[in-house]
């Protein structure tokens, strides 16, 4: 992809990229000025036409979402989802830390299209530097008259506030986010009603991911056709990918959604291959929640559709962690089960009990006290949770089920080998100590 | 009426309810925890899941959607087709039941809820006999969360009914959830215990043995209890309740579903305020007095004695100075029988309604709510049957006095004979002025639960029974006539008020409220068809 | 097993205790009232501000926040327990947050955590006896490109090696970030407006 011209990350290596003047001299805020001369519906139409699919994980087209807002609404809220807590995802952090005005501009345009007069950037609390960078950029934008009343002389008015989270992954789920914004525990709400109809403070609300909104100014400036010329049908536009683990150049990269997982790991514009002495054992390519790929499955295309062909939930956050051969797959599994057990909000029985049960089992297996039937048991538990089969309220439990199930299924041989090596007394120990 | 097909069965339902409620109304046993018709829907326990037919997104053809839906959150619609009996639903449910028991201590042998626990019932009916978990259970604390209530977190299924109750119904918000995920617990803010006038309902709402009533703790296995439908006499609201007793001992009161009156709830005053009935200071036998000597007559002679005393009095003084004080604690039947008797012996008898304690204002929950927002009201009028007495006295057309006027008249010597009924839980109900003036009465009959200055002075003292021992009907503040049954026998040696008044009024045989209401209905048609409050739906634990 | 019951009837805060939330703290919280439709929505900011000022948010502070936001103390209690960042008991001056998620684990995070525990002599959620440090683990800090990560108060330390931990924890400035900052939640007000501390060294798409 030598000829890929970065869009979202084009400013980040500029000196002082977080500064308003630098952003403007690179052409910033032209799109917002342009959009505010159109009608909100025209803006929505262009975004719909571009088929900008949400970058937060679910891939829902942003323009369509905006179109769900009831016509007769009086107050609308825009929530910018900057909770970014999916391991190992950090692209929103890069966007906010390096190019805050791009997000502000996207927010202005989205708010205008949805006629929201207040936007809340819900940011995870561990983001300290991004918080200060964003807040400074917001202050600059206010000072320049780009936020507040009568923006660009259009009469449009918008306030943007950062709302800091307090440590809960599930607050990234859009209705968990809304509950948390309202000062409550971040337990996702049952849907319907969807936020577009009844969201923050019971008002129509749009929740969009940081990266989704960062795409908006470019769509307005360069048009839907340009946007669709990047990538492939159904997966259009520029996309950020993350790579972490023992690759030569871990980081956040931009490219079209036509690259494969292998390219993300090995490509010159991406991870530049494994560190010496390291070989790929497994990759969790879409954040941990989408599931795992084996070293033989790296030809998966990083788009919205192909992951399903590999038994994965979807593209997710397009953030890959590469697990090398030296890693003990039992520890990888236990790390992931612990994550979901720790982060489940606890409303839904299947998620609350299922995630903690799986964590007990996986931890026991990692401690060398596993049983072969535990592997079937874990898979069975994963099949009894999730929003997609209707068993839970939010997608966290699907996100738990997929990686855990695919790891156990795709690496079953390895687990069985470990279990076979355990001293024969260890399984007896399970039954004697625990019962 | 709209119809829905559930498990191949066509069922009519009341518009505007969720599928789950339609199924429950039709008598189907669909397991559920978080849903309660009196609370908001959270659809979080995920036990009530069903399959639903939907048009295929492409072909438009109707078929089973490839996922489950919470029946509590899905509104029933005319023509809808759903099922709870498919393989997917059944195994899903089985798993869910297994999850509920993963960390449960299985201490049912010492649990008060055992026998009326939906965790037991559902596990038996919808679960599997064994758990597949070999790992250690999470141990949760026991908490004393309020003056009346304990929480055994171990047994909690996190349905959050209790939390929603204190938010949405009592409006007091004492209960909350702490921590998250599998460590979530129900709790109160330390030092701000669950303590509001209707808090006892959380124990009823709790589908398992997590919330426990200290008053009932370890008192009885519930399968020994027999229930009688009753009406709480604590105030004029007329909450439908159930009196649970074993071996003629009452152990607890529980609310019965009574739409538009108390719905599913009752207040703590009513719930715990019946203990006076157990007092050993109760009057249990009739008593005659001449001067300072007293004598206990045989029950079979009581009618005749009273008849004689009043006839003699009327012969001597006429019936102009004769008064009957009917207590608002009496049932309509009892009041009607007594008034009938009095009118027969003294056609000019004056009827008086006994004192009615009024405490503050009506108390609405949540506090400050009005109209539809109000979920429950405790009435300020602390008596169950003022309206009933008014109806009966009105119909009889006799002279009336207010109670205060009556007390004054006694003081002025204008009353020569009186039958005064008490029956109040408080022994102190007799006003000082009446105590002082009581000597001026030529003839006094006092009917009461406990000894007072009146019973001490009375020529004839009669025992009154507690409401748990009586049967009849009360008319609540809004004019609703509600029947109640007796749950236990009166104390040894004591006869029910209804029975001796029935005989006194000239009827033979066993007193039954039905029989008396039939008689009353001849002049008061309202009493022709008095029915139970809606029977509690089977599914409500 | 012993039949132990936690008694929730006993007050845990003294009735006449001097208020913990000063007017200055309250004013800082009140700034947020205008942003939201309800006062309850100010709860997360209020807890951050209070924790910043008092070190932790104990029961008395919760009650005072509840009063300020016109909600029940139980509602503060309910919310606070959901989030991992709030401390309801005293913590150290600096909180060392070790990432324990997958990328950090793969890159040696476990060893870094061990080194922290050893150097500080405390376990997860412990506090050193001199009150300088508390230690906790957290899920992914979104710094996986520089795994393994340690967050010390505001400062994210990247690519931490176990052998560097001792020096890092001895550094008095290990929790400071130097950059233009906002004083809305934390830290000193003011700061210069035009310096941007971080060089643009992250890899970009090419
Ligand atoms: C458990 C869970 C966590 C999530 N976390 C995030 C997150 O941190 N950031 C995000 O943008 N979306 C997250 N999402 C997705 C959001 O629910 C929502 O789909 C998204 O914010 C919508 O924005 P988009 O349409 O622009 O992608 C999460 C979803 C789930 C189920
Ligand atoms: S699926 Fe899990 S995280 Fe999502 S709402 Fe249910 S319990 Fe909470
Ligand atoms: S204590 Fe009872 S009512 Fe409350 S959440 Fe637990 S199970 Fe439900
Ligand atoms: S009863 Fe329907 S989900 Fe709990
Ligand atoms: S896994 Fe440690 S920062 Fe992401």
PDB file of C-alpha atoms and ligand atoms in Angstrom, chain A residues 53-62 65 79-86 92 169-175 177 188 207-213 289 317 340 387 394-397, ligand 1:
ATOM      1  CA  UNK A  53     -19.758   2.582   8.996  1.00  0.00           C
ATOM      2  CA  UNK A  54     -19.180   3.071  12.702  1.00  0.00           C
ATOM      3  CA  UNK A  55     -15.600   2.514  13.784  1.00  0.00           C
ATOM      4  CA  UNK A  56     -16.510   1.750  17.393  1.00  0.00           C
ATOM      5  CA  UNK A  57     -16.983  -1.923  16.771  1.00  0.00           C
ATOM      6  CA  UNK A  58     -20.482  -2.508  15.530  1.00  0.00           C
ATOM      7  CA  UNK A  59     -20.032  -1.051  12.047  1.00  0.00           C
ATOM      8  CA  UNK A  60     -23.418   0.593  11.891  1.00  0.00           C
ATOM      9  CA  UNK A  61     -23.649   3.277   9.170  1.00  0.00           C
ATOM     10  CA  UNK A  62     -23.396   6.678  10.855  1.00  0.00           C
ATOM     11  CA  UNK A  65     -28.105   6.237  12.639  1.00  0.00           C
ATOM     12  CA  UNK A  79     -22.073  11.640  22.629  1.00  0.00           C
ATOM     13  CA  UNK A  80     -18.573  11.072  21.407  1.00  0.00           C
ATOM     14  CA  UNK A  81     -17.438   7.666  22.483  1.00  0.00           C
ATOM     15  CA  UNK A  82     -13.859   8.073  23.633  1.00  0.00           C
ATOM     16  CA  UNK A  83     -13.975   5.328  26.209  1.00  0.00           C
ATOM     17  CA  UNK A  84     -11.580   3.148  24.216  1.00  0.00           C
ATOM     18  CA  UNK A  85     -11.165   0.324  26.671  1.00  0.00           C
ATOM     19  CA  UNK A  86     -11.073  -2.666  24.387  1.00  0.00           C
ATOM     20  CA  UNK A  92      -8.759   6.904  19.464  1.00  0.00           C
ATOM     21  CA  UNK A 169     -15.059  -1.078  30.096  1.00  0.00           C
ATOM     22  CA  UNK A 170     -18.786  -1.498  29.686  1.00  0.00           C
ATOM     23  CA  UNK A 171     -19.211   2.300  29.687  1.00  0.00           C
ATOM     24  CA  UNK A 172     -17.995   2.105  26.115  1.00  0.00           C
ATOM     25  CA  UNK A 173     -21.241   0.378  25.222  1.00  0.00           C
ATOM     26  CA  UNK A 174     -23.393   3.225  24.042  1.00  0.00           C
ATOM     27  CA  UNK A 175     -26.197   2.878  26.566  1.00  0.00           C
ATOM     28  CA  UNK A 177     -22.089   5.287  28.376  1.00  0.00           C
ATOM     29  CA  UNK A 188     -26.343  -0.958  29.503  1.00  0.00           C
ATOM     30  CA  UNK A 207     -23.430   8.033  20.077  1.00  0.00           C
ATOM     31  CA  UNK A 208     -20.478   7.883  17.719  1.00  0.00           C
ATOM     32  CA  UNK A 209     -16.963   6.697  18.068  1.00  0.00           C
ATOM     33  CA  UNK A 210     -14.030   9.133  17.877  1.00  0.00           C
ATOM     34  CA  UNK A 211     -12.676   7.629  14.671  1.00  0.00           C
ATOM     35  CA  UNK A 212     -16.106   7.630  13.046  1.00  0.00           C
ATOM     36  CA  UNK A 213     -16.411  11.356  13.674  1.00  0.00           C
ATOM     37  CA  UNK A 289     -13.640  -9.435  21.661  1.00  0.00           C
ATOM     38  CA  UNK A 317     -11.785  -2.222  16.641  1.00  0.00           C
ATOM     39  CA  UNK A 340     -14.692 -10.154  30.963  1.00  0.00           C
ATOM     40  CA  UNK A 387     -26.819 -10.362  22.860  1.00  0.00           C
ATOM     41  CA  UNK A 394     -25.413  -5.892  25.567  1.00  0.00           C
ATOM     42  CA  UNK A 395     -22.633  -7.044  23.315  1.00  0.00           C
ATOM     43  CA  UNK A 396     -20.066  -7.475  26.067  1.00  0.00           C
ATOM     44  CA  UNK A 397     -21.123 -11.050  26.466  1.00  0.00           C
TER      45      UNK A 397
HETATM   46  C1  LIG D   1     -18.885  -3.924  25.796  1.00  0.00           C
HETATM   47  C2  LIG D   1     -18.799  -2.893  24.737  1.00  0.00           C
HETATM   48  C3  LIG D   1     -17.805  -1.925  24.811  1.00  0.00           C
HETATM   49  C4  LIG D   1     -17.721  -0.949  23.842  1.00  0.00           C
HETATM   50  N1  LIG D   1     -16.732  -0.043  23.939  1.00  0.00           N
HETATM   51  C5  LIG D   1     -16.649   0.923  22.991  1.00  0.00           C
HETATM   52  C6  LIG D   1     -15.646   1.916  23.083  1.00  0.00           C
HETATM   53  O1  LIG D   1     -14.837   1.918  23.988  1.00  0.00           O
HETATM   54  N2  LIG D   1     -15.611   2.865  22.140  1.00  0.00           N
HETATM   55  C7  LIG D   1     -16.517   2.899  21.120  1.00  0.00           C
HETATM   56  O2  LIG D   1     -16.461   3.778  20.313  1.00  0.00           O
HETATM   57  N3  LIG D   1     -17.476   1.981  21.018  1.00  0.00           N
HETATM   58  C8  LIG D   1     -17.579   1.001  21.928  1.00  0.00           C
HETATM   59  N4  LIG D   1     -18.574   0.078  21.830  1.00  0.00           N
HETATM   60  C9  LIG D   1     -19.550   0.193  20.724  1.00  0.00           C
HETATM   61  C10 LIG D   1     -20.633   1.159  21.105  1.00  0.00           C
HETATM   62  O3  LIG D   1     -21.673   0.438  21.758  1.00  0.00           O
HETATM   63  C11 LIG D   1     -21.276   1.826  19.923  1.00  0.00           C
HETATM   64  O4  LIG D   1     -21.621   0.858  19.006  1.00  0.00           O
HETATM   65  C12 LIG D   1     -20.401   2.826  19.272  1.00  0.00           C
HETATM   66  O5  LIG D   1     -19.932   3.764  20.181  1.00  0.00           O
HETATM   67  C13 LIG D   1     -21.170   3.525  18.209  1.00  0.00           C
HETATM   68  O6  LIG D   1     -20.333   4.383  17.517  1.00  0.00           O
HETATM   69  P1  LIG D   1     -20.021   4.139  15.993  1.00  0.00           P
HETATM   70  O7  LIG D   1     -21.307   3.791  15.334  1.00  0.00           O
HETATM   71  O8  LIG D   1     -19.475   5.436  15.558  1.00  0.00           O
HETATM   72  O9  LIG D   1     -19.037   3.037  15.936  1.00  0.00           O
HETATM   73  C14 LIG D   1     -18.645  -0.928  22.775  1.00  0.00           C
HETATM   74  C15 LIG D   1     -19.627  -1.895  22.718  1.00  0.00           C
HETATM   75  C16 LIG D   1     -19.705  -2.874  23.673  1.00  0.00           C
HETATM   76  C17 LIG D   1     -20.764  -3.899  23.572  1.00  0.00           C
END
